[in-house]
mmCIF file with all atom_site columns, C-alpha atoms in Angstrom:
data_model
loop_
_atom_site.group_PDB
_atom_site.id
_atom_site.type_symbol
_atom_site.label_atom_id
_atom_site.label_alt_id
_atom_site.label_comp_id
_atom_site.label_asym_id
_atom_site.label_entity_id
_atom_site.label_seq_id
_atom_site.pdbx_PDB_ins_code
_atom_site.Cartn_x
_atom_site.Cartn_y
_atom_site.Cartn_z
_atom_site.occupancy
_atom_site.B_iso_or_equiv
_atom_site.pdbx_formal_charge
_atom_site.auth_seq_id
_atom_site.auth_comp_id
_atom_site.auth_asym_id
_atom_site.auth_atom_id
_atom_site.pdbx_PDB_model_num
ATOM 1  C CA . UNK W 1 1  ? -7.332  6.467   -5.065  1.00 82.00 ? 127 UNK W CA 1
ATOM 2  C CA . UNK W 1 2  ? -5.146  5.909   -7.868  1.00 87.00 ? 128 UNK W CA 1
ATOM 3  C CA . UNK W 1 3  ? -6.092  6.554   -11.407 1.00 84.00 ? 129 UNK W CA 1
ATOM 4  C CA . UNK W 1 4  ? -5.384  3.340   -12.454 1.00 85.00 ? 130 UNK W CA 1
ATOM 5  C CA . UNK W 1 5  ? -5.601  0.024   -10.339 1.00 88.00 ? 131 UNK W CA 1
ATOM 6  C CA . UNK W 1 6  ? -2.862  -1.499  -9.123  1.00 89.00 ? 132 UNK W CA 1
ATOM 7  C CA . UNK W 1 7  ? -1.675  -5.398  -10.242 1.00 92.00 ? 133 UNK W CA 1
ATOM 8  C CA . UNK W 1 8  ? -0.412  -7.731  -7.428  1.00 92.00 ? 134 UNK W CA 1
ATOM 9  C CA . UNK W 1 9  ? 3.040   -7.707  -9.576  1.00 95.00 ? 135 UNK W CA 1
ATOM 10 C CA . UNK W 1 10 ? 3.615   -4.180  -8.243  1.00 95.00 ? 136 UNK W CA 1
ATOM 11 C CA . UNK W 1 11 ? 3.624   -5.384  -4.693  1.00 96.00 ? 137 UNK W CA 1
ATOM 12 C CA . UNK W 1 12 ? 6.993   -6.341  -2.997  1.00 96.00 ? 138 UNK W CA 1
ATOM 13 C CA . UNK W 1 13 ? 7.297   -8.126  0.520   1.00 96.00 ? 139 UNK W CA 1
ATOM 14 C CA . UNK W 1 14 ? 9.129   -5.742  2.734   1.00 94.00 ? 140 UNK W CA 1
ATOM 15 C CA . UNK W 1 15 ? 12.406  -7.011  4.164   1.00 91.00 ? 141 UNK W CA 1
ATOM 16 C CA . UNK W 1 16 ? 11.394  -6.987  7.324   1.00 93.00 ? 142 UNK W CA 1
ATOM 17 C CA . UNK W 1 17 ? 8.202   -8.208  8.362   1.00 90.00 ? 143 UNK W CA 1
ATOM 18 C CA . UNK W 1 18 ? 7.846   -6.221  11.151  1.00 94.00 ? 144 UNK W CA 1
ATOM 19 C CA . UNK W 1 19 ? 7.179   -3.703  8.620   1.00 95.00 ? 145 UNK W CA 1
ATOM 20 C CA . UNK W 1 20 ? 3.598   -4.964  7.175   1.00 95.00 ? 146 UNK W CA 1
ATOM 21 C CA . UNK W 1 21 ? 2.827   -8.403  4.819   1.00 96.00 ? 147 UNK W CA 1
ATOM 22 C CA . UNK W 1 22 ? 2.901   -6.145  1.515   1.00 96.00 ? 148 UNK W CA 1
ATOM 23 C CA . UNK W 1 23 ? 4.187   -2.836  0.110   1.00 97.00 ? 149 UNK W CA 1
ATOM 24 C CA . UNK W 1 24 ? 3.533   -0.690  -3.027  1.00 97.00 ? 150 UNK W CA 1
ATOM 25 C CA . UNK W 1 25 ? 6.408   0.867   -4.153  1.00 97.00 ? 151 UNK W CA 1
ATOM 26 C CA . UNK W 1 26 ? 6.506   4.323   -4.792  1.00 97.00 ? 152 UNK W CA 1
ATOM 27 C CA . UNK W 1 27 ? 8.951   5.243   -6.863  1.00 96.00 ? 153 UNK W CA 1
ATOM 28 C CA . UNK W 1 28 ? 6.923   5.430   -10.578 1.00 92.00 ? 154 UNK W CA 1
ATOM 29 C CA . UNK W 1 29 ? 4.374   7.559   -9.073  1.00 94.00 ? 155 UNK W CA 1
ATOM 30 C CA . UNK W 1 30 ? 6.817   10.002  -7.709  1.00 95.00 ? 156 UNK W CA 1
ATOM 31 C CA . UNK W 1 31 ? 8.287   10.734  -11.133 1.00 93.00 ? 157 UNK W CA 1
ATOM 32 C CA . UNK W 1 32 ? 4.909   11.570  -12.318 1.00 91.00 ? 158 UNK W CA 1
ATOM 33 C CA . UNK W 1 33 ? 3.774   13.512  -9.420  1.00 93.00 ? 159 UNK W CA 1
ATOM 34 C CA . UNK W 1 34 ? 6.769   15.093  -9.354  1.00 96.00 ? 160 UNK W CA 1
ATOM 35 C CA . UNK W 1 35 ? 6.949   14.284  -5.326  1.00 97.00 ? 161 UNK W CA 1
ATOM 36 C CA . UNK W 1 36 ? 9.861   12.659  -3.551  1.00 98.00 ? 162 UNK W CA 1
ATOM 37 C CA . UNK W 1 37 ? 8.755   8.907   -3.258  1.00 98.00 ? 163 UNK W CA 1
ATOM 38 C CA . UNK W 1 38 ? 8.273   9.317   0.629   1.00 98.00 ? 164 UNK W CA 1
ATOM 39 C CA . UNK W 1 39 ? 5.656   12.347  -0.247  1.00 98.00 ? 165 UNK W CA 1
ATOM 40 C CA . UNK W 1 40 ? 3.859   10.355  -2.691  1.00 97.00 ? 166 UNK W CA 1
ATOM 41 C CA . UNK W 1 41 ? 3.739   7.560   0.060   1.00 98.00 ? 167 UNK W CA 1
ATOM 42 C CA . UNK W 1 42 ? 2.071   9.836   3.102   1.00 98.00 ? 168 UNK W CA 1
ATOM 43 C CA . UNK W 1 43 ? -0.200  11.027  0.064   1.00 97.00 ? 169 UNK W CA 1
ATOM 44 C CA . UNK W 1 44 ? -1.281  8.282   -0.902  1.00 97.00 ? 170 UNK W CA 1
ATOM 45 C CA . UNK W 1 45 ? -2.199  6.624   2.655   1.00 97.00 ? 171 UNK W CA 1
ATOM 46 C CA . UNK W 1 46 ? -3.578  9.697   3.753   1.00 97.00 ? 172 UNK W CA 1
ATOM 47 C CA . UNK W 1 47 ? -6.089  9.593   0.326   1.00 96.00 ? 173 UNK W CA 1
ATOM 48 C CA . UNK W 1 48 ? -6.986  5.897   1.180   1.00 95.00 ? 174 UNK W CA 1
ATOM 49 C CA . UNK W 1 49 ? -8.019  6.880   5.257   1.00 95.00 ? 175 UNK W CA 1
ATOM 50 C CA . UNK W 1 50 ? -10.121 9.960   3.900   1.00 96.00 ? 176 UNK W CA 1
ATOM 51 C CA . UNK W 1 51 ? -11.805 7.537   1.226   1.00 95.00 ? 177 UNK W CA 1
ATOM 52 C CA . UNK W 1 52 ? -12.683 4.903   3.627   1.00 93.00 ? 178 UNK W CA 1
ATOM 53 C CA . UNK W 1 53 ? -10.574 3.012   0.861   1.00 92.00 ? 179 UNK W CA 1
ATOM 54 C CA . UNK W 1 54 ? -8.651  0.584   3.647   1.00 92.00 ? 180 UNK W CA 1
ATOM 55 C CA . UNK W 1 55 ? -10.980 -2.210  4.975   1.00 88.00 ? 181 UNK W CA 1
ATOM 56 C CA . UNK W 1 56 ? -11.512 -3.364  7.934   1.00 89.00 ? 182 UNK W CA 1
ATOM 57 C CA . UNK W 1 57 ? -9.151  -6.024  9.046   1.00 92.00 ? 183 UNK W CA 1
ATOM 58 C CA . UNK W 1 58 ? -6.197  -4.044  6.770   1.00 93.00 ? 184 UNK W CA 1
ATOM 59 C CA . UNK W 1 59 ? -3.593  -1.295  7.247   1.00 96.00 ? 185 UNK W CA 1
ATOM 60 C CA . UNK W 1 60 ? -1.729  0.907   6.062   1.00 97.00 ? 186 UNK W CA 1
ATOM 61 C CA . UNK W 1 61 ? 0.935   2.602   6.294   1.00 97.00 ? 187 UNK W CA 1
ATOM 62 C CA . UNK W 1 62 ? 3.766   5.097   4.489   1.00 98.00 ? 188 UNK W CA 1
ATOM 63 C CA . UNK W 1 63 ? 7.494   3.541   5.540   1.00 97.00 ? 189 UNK W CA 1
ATOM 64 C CA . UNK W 1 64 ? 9.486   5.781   3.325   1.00 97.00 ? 190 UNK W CA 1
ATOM 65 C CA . UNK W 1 65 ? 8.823   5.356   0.084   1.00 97.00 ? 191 UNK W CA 1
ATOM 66 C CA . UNK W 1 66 ? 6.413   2.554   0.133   1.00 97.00 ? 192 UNK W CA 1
ATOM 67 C CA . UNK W 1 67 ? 2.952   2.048   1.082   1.00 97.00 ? 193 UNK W CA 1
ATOM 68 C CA . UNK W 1 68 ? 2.980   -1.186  3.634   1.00 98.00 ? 194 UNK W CA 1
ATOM 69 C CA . UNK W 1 69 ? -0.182  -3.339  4.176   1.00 96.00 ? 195 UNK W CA 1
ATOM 70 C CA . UNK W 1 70 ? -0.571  -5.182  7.327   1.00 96.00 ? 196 UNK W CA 1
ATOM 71 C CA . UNK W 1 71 ? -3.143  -7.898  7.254   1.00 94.00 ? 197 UNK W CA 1
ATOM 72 C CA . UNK W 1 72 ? -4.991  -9.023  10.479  1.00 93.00 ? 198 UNK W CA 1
ATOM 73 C CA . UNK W 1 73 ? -4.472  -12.737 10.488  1.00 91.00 ? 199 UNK W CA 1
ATOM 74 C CA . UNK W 1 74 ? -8.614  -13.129 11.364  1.00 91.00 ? 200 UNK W CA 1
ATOM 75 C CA . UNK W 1 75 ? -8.739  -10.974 8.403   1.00 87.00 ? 201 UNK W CA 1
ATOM 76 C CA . UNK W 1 76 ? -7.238  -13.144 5.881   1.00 86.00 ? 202 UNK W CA 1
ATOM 77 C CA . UNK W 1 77 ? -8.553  -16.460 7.390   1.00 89.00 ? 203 UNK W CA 1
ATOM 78 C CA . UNK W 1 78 ? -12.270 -15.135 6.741   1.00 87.00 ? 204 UNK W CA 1
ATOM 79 C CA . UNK W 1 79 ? -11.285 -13.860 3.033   1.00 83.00 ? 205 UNK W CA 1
ATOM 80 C CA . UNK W 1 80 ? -9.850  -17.491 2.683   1.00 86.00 ? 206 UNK W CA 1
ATOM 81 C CA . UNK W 1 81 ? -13.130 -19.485 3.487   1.00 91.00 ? 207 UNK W CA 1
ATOM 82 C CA . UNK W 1 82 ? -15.358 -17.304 1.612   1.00 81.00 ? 208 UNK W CA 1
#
């Protein structure tokens, strides 16, 4: 979706757990988009459901200006013992 892949140092871990395991900050992106981070955000999810690009066992979601991840625990437990 993005032009360039992302590294695992631009994830955070949201404050609140309720809120999914990872997030990608939006706030670079929005400066060169020239979108409010939040827009960027619902973009960018709603470019990763129309690619197919979330697998299964993965969410996510925009929560303001980040894009969370929420990992099924089954998920990560079979990506673990592969």
């Amino acid at each position: 979706v993005l032009e360039t892949p992302i590294q695992a140092s631009d994830l955070e871990t949201p404050p609140d757990r309720t809120l999914g395991d990872f997030g990608f900050p939006c706030f670079r992106l929005s400066k060169a988009m020239r979108k409010a981070p939040p827009q960027v955000a619902q973009q960018l999810v709603a470019d990763l459901a129309s690619k197919g690009a979330v697998h299964q066992g993965l969410a996510a979601a925009a929560v303001g200006p980040y894009v969370n991840f929420t990992v099924e625990p089954e998920a990560a437990l079979q990506a673990l013992l592969k």
